[in-house]
mmCIF file of C-alpha atoms in Angstrom:
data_model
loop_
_atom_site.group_PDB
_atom_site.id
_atom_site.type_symbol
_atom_site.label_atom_id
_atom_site.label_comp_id
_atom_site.label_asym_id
_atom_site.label_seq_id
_atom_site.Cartn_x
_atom_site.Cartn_y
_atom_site.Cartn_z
ATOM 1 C CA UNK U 1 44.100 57.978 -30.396
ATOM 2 C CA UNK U 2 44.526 54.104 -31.057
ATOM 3 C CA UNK U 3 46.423 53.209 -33.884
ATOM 4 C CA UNK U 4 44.845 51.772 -37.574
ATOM 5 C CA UNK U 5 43.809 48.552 -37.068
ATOM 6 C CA UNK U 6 46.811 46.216 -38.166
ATOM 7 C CA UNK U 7 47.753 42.821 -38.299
ATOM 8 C CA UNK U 8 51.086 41.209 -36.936
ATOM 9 C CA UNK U 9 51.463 37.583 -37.620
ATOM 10 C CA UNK U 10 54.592 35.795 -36.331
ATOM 11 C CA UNK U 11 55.438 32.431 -37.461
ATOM 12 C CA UNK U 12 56.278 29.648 -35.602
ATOM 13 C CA UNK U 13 55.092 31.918 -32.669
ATOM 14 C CA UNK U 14 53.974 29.236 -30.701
ATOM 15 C CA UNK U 15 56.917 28.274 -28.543
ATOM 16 C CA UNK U 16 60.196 29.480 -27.366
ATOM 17 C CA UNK U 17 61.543 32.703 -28.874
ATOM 18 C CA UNK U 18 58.245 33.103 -31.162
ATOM 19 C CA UNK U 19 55.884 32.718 -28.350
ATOM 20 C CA UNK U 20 57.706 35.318 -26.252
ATOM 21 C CA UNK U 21 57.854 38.014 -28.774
ATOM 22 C CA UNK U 22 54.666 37.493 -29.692
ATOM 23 C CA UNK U 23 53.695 37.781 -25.787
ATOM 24 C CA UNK U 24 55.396 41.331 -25.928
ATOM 25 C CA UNK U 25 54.054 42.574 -29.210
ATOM 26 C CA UNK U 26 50.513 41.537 -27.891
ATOM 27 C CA UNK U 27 51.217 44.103 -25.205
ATOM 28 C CA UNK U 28 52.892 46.976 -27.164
ATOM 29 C CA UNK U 29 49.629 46.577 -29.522
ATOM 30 C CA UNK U 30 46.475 46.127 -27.858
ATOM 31 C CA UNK U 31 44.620 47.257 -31.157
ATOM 32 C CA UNK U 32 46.211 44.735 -33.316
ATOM 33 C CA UNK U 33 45.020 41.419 -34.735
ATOM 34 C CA UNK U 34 47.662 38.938 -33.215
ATOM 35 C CA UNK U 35 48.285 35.845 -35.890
ATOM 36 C CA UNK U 36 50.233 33.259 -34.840
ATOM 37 C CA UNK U 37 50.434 30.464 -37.346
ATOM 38 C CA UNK U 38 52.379 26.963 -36.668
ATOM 39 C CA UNK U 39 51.916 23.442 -37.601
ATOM 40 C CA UNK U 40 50.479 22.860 -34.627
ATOM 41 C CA UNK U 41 49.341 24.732 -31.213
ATOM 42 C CA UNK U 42 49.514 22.184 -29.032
ATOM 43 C CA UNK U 43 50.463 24.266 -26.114
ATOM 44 C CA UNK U 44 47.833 25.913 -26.217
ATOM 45 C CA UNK U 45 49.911 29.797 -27.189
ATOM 46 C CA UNK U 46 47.228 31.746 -28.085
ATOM 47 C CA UNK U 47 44.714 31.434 -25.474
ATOM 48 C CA UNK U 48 47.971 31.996 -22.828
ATOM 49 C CA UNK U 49 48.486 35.398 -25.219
ATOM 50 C CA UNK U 50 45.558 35.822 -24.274
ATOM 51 C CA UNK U 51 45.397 35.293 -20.361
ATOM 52 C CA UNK U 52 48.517 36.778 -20.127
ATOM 53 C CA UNK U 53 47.988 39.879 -21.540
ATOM 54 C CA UNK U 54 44.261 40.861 -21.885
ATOM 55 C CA UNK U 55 44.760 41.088 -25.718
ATOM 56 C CA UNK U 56 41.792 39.148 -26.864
ATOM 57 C CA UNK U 57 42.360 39.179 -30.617
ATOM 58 C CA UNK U 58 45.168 36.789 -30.350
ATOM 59 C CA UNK U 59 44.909 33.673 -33.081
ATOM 60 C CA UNK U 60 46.496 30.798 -34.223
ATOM 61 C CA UNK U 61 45.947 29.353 -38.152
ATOM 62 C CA UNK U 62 48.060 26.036 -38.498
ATOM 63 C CA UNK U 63 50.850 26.676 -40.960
ATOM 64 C CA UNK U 64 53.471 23.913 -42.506
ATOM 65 C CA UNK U 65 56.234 25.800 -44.188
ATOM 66 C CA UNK U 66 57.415 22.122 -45.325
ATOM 67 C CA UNK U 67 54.009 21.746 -47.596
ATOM 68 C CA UNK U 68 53.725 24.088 -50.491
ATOM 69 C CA UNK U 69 49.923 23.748 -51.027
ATOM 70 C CA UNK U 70 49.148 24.074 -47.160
ATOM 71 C CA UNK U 71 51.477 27.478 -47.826
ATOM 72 C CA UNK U 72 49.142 28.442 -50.488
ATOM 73 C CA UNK U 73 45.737 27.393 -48.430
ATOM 74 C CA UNK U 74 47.449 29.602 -45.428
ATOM 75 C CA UNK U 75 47.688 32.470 -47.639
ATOM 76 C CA UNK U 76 43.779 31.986 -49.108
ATOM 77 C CA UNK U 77 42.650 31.667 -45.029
ATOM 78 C CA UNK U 78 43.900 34.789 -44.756
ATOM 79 C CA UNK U 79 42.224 36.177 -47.351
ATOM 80 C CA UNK U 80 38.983 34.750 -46.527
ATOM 81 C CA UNK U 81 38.709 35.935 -42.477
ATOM 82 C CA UNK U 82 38.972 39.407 -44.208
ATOM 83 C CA UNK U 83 42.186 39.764 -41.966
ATOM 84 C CA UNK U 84 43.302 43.880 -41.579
ATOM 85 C CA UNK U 85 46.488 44.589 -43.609
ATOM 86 C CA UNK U 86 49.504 43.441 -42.222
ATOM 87 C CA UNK U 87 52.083 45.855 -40.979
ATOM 88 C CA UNK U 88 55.139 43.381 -38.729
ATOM 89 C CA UNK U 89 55.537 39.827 -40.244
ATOM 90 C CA UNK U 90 57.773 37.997 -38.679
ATOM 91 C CA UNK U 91 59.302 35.403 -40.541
ATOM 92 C CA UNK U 92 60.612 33.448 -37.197
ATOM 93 C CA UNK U 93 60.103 29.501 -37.680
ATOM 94 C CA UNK U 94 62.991 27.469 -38.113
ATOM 95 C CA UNK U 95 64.111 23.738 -38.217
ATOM 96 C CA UNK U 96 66.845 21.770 -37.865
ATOM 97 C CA UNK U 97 67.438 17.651 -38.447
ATOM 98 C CA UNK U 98 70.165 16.370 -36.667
ATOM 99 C CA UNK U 99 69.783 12.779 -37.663
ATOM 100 C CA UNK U 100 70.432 12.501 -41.924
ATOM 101 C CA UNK U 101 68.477 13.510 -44.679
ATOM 102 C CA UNK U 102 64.731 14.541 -44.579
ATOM 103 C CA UNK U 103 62.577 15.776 -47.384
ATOM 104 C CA UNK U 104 59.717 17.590 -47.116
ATOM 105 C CA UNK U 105 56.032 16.179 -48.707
ATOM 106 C CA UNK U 106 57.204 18.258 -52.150
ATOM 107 C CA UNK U 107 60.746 16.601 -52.220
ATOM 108 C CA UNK U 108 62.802 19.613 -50.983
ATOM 109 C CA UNK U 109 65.665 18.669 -48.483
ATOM 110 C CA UNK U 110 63.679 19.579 -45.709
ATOM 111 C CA UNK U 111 66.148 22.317 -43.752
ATOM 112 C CA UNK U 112 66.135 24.371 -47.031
ATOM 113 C CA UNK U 113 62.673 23.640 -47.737
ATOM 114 C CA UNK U 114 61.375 25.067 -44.005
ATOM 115 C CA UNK U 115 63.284 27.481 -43.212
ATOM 116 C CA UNK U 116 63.872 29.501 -46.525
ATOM 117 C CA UNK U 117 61.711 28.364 -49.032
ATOM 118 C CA UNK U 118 58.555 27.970 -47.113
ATOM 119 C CA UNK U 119 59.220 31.587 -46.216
ATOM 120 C CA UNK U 120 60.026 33.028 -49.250
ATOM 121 C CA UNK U 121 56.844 31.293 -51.238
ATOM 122 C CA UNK U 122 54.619 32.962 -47.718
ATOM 123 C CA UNK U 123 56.456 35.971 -47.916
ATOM 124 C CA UNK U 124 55.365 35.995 -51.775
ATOM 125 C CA UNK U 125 51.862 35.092 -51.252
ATOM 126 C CA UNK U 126 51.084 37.470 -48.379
ATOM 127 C CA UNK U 127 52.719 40.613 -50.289
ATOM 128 C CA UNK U 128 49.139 41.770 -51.518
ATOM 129 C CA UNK U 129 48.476 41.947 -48.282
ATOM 130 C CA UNK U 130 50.894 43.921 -45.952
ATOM 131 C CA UNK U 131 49.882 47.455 -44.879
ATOM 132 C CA UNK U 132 50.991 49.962 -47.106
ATOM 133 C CA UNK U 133 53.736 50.843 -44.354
ATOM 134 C CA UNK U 134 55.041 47.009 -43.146
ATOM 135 C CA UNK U 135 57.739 45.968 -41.387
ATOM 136 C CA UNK U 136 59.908 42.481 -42.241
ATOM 137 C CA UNK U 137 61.896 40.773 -39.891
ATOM 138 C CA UNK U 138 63.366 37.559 -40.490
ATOM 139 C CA UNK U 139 65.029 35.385 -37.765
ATOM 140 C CA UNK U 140 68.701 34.472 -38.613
ATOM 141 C CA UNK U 141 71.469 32.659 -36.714
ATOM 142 C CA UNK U 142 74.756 33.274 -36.764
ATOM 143 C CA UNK U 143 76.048 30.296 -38.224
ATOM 144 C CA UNK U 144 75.529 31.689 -41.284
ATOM 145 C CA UNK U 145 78.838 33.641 -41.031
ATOM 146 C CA UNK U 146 82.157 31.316 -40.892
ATOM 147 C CA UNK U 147 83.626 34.231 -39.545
ATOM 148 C CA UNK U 148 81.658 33.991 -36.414
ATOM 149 C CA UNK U 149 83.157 30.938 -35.107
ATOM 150 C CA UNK U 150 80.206 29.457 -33.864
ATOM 151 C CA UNK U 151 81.498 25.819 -33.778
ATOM 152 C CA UNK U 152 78.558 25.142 -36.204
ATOM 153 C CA UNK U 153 79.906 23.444 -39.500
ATOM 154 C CA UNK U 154 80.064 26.719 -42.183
ATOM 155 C CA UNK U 155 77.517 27.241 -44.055
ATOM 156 C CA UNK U 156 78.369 26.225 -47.960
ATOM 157 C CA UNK U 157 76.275 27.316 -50.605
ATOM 158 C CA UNK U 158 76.608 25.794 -53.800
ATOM 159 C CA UNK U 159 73.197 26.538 -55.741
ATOM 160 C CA UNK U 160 69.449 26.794 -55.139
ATOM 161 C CA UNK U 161 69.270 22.967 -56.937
ATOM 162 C CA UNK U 162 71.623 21.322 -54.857
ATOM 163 C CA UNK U 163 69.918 22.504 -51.797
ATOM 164 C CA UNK U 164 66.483 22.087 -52.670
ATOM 165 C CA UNK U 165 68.116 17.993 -54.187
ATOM 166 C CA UNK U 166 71.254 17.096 -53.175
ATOM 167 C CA UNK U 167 73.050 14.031 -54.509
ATOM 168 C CA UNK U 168 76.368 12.922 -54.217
ATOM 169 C CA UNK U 169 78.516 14.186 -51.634
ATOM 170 C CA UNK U 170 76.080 17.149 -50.891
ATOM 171 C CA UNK U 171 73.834 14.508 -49.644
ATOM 172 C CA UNK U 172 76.682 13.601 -46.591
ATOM 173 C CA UNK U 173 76.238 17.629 -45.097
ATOM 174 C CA UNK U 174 75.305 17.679 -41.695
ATOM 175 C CA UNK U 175 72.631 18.600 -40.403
ATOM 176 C CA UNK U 176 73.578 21.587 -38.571
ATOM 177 C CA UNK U 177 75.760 22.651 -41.827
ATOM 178 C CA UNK U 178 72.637 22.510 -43.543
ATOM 179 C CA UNK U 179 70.692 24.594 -41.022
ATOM 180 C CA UNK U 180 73.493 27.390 -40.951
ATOM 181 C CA UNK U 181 73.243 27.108 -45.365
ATOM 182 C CA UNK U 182 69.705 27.888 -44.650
ATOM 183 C CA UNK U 183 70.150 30.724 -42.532
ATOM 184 C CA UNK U 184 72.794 31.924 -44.906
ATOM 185 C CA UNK U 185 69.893 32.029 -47.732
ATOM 186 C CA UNK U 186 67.448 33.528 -45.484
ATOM 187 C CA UNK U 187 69.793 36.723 -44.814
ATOM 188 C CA UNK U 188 70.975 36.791 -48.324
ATOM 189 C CA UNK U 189 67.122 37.125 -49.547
ATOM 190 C CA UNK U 190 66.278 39.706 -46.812
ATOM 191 C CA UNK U 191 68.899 41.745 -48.847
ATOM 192 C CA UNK U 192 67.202 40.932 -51.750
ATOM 193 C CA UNK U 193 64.409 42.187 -50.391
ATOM 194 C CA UNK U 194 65.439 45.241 -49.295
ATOM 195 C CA UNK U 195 67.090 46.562 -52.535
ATOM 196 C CA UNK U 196 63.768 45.491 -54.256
ATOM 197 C CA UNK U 197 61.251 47.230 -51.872
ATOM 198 C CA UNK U 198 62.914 50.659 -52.400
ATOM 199 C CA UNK U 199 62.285 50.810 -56.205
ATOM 200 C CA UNK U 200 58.406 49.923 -55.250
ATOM 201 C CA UNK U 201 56.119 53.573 -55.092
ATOM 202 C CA UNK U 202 54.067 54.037 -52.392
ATOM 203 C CA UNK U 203 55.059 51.694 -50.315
ATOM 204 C CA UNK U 204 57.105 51.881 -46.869
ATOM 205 C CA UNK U 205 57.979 48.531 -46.719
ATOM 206 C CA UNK U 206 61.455 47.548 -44.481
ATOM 207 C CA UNK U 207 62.959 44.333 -43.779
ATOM 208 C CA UNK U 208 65.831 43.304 -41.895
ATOM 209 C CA UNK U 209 67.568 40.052 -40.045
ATOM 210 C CA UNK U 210 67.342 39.568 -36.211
ATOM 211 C CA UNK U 211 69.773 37.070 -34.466
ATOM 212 C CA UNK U 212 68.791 36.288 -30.986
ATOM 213 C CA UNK U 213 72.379 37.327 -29.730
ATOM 214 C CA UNK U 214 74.503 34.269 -29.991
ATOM 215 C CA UNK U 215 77.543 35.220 -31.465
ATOM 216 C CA UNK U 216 78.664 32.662 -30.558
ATOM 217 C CA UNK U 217 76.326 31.164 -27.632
ATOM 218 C CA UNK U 218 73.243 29.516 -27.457
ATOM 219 C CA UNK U 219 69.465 29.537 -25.992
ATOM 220 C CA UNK U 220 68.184 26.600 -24.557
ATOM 221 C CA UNK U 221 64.440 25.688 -24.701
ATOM 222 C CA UNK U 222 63.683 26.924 -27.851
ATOM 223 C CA UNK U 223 61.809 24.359 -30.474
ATOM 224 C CA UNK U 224 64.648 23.953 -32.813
ATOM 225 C CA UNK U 225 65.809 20.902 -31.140
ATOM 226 C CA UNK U 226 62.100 18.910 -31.697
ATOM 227 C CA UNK U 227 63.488 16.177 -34.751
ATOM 228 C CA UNK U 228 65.947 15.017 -31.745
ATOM 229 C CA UNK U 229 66.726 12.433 -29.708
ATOM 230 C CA UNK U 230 64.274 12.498 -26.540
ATOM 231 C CA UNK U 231 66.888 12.574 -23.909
ATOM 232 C CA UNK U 232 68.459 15.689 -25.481
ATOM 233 C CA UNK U 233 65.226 16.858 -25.931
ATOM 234 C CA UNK U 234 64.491 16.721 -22.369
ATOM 235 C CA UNK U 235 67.568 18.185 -21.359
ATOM 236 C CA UNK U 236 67.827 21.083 -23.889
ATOM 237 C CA UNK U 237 63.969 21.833 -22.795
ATOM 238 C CA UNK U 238 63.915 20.928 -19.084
ATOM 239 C CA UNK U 239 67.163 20.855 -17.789
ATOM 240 C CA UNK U 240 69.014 23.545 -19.690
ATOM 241 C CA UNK U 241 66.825 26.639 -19.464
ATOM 242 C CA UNK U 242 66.860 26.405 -15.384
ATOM 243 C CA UNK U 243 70.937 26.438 -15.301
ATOM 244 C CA UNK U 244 71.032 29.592 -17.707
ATOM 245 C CA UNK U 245 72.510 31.165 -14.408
ATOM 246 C CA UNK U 246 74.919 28.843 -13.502
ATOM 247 C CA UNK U 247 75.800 28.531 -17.255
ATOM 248 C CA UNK U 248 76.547 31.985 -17.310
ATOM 249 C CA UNK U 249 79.254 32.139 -15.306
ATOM 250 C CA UNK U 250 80.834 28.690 -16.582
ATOM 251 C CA UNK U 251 80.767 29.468 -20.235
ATOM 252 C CA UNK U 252 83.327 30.956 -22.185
ATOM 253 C CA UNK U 253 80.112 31.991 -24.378
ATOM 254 C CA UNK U 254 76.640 33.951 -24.421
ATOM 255 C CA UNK U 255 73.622 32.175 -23.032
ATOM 256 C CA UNK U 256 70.186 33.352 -23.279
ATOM 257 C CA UNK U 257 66.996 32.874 -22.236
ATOM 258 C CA UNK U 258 63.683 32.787 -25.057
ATOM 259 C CA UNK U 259 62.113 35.768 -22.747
ATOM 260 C CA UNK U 260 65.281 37.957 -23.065
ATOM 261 C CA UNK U 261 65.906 37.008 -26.869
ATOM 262 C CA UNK U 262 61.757 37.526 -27.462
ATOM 263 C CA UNK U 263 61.886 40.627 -26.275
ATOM 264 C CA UNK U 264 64.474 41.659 -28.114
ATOM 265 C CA UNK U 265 62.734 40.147 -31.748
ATOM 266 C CA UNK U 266 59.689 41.996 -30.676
ATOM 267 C CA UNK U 267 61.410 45.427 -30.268
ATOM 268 C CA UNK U 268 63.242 45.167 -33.855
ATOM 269 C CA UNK U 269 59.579 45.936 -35.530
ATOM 270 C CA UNK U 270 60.209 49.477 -33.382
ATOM 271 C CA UNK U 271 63.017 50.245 -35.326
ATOM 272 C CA UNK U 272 60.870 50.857 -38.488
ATOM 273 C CA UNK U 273 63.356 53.473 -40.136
ATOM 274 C CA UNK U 274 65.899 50.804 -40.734
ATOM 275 C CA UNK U 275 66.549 48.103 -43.614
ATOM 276 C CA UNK U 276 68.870 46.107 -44.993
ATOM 277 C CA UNK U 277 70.499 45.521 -42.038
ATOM 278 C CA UNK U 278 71.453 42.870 -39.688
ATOM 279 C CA UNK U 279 70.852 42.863 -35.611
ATOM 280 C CA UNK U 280 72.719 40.807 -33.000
ATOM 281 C CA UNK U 281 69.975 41.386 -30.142
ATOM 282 C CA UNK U 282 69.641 45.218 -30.811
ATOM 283 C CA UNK U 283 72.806 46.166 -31.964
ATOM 284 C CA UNK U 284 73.048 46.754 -35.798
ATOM 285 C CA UNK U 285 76.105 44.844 -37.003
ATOM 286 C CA UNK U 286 77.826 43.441 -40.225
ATOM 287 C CA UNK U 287 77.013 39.779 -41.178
ATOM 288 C CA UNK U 288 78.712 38.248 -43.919
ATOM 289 C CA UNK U 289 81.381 39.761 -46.449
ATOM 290 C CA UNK U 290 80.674 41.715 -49.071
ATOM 291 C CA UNK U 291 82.771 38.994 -51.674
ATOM 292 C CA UNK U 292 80.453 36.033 -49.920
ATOM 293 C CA UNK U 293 77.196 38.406 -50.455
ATOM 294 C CA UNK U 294 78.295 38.929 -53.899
ATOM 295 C CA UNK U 295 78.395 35.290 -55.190
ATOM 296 C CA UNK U 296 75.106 34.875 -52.650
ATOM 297 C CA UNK U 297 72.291 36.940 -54.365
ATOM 298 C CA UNK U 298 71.779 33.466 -56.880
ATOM 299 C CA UNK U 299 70.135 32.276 -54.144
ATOM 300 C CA UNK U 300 67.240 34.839 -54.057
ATOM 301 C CA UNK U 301 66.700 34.390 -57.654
ATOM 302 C CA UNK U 302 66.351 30.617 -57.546
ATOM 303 C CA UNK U 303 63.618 30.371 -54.894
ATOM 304 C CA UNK U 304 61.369 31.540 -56.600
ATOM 305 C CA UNK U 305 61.799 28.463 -59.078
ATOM 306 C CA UNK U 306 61.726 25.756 -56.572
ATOM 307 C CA UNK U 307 58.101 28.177 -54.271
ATOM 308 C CA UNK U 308 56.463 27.902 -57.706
#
């Protein structure tokens, strides 16, 4: 019997470790609608969904987490192309800004404003519409964990405000501190999330955080590295991802490719029994400590203030 028609919609699925999971959950659900939404789909991801895997209701709806109305028009397009009930959304698009201080078009610092606050306003906005049994994953990193030892800055949480509008010395945070801060939000909301979908009736509604497996390590080729320079552009996109090999066996750390960590984001949604949790690749492991979590769950109450 095929299963109830369904809806999956991935963002940022149309590159690197989107684009690949989206290839595979394409192929574990033929009798899905595919959505992948992005700024832009200049690579043309669908229609090679589509070639690829003979799934022919595979989509793409522009998306731009750093613009709260085009959030909000998303959400109505939706709506409109009566779109079946959503039961995986994965919450995958990230940025980061290497090179000082952006701000998105509604004066959020922009690595706050993309990567947690665009999601958490979608995440909102979409609600009425996820499948009475639906399935969250959200894409973490971990640099959100000090304890990891990534070599990424730590993340530093101070408050919702000075995120969303930092001044003073806040405004001197790198960029790739800011990006791990980010990450740190997203998990500590996906927690949030969790303890708040079990008090909802009749509803089977899980959520968890995927890292790609970097602990630490890193993937090369994926889109995260778009705001830099072109030459490490070109390398991190071109050069990199053909030495994962070689890398392999010179690195003290974990490389992977975007096929091997998409595959592993699009088996997570498999996994429906479980929530609240955190997985490196597909093991289920602890993320940040329980005192850090504590002071953390501010954050999930102040999004909402800055989404609205």
């Amino acid at each position: 019997m095929p299963e109830t028609k369904r809806t999956i919609l991935v963002t940022g699925g149309t590159s690197g470790l989107g684009y690949h999971a989206t290839t595979n959950l394409a192929r574990q659900h033929p009798d899905n609608t595919i959505i992948i939404a992005s700024r832009s789909d200049s690579n043309s991801a669908a229609s090679s969904i589509r070639q690829l895997t003979g799934h022919q209701d595979v989509h793409f709806l522009p998306l731009d987490l750093g613009n709260l109305q085009n959030i909000r028009s998303f959400a109505i397009a939706i709506s409109e192309r009566g779109t079946p009930p959503i039961s995986i959304l994965l919450l995958n698009a990230a940025m980061q800004f290497p090179d000082g201080i952006k701000y998105t078009i509604d004066g959020f610092e922009a690595t706050f404003g993309i990567n947690h606050v665009g999601h958490a306003l979608l995440f909102h906005l979409l609600r009425s519409f996820l499948a009475d049994k639906a399935r969250v994953v959200v894409t973490g990193s971990a640099s959100h964990d000090p304890a990891q030892k990534t070599g990424v800055p730590d993340a530093n949480y101070t408050s919702a405000e000075e995120l969303a509008h930092p001044v003073g010395e806040a405004v001197k945070n790198t960029g790739m501190q800011r990006y791990a801060t980010s990450k740190l939000c997203n998990v500590i909301w996906s927690y949030a999330l969790h303890r708040r979908f079990a008090s909802i009736p009749g509803k089977q509604w899980t959520v968890v955080v995927f890292d790609s497996g970097m602990m630490p390590g890193m993937m090369p080729g994926t889109g995260l590295a778009r705001e830099a320079g072109p030459v490490f552009k070109f390398v991190w996109h071109r050069v990199l991802p053909r030495l994962v090999p070689f890398l392999r066996r010179v690195l003290s750390f974990s490389v992977w490719t975007a096929q091997e960590s998409g595959s592993n984001l699009a088996w997570v949604p498999s996994e429906e029994s479980t929530s609240g949790v955190y997985y490196d690749a597909r093991t289920q492991i602890k993320s940040i400590s329980l005192l850090l979590l504590g002071s953390m769950f501010l954050a999930a109450a102040s999004v909402s203030h800055h989404a609205g």
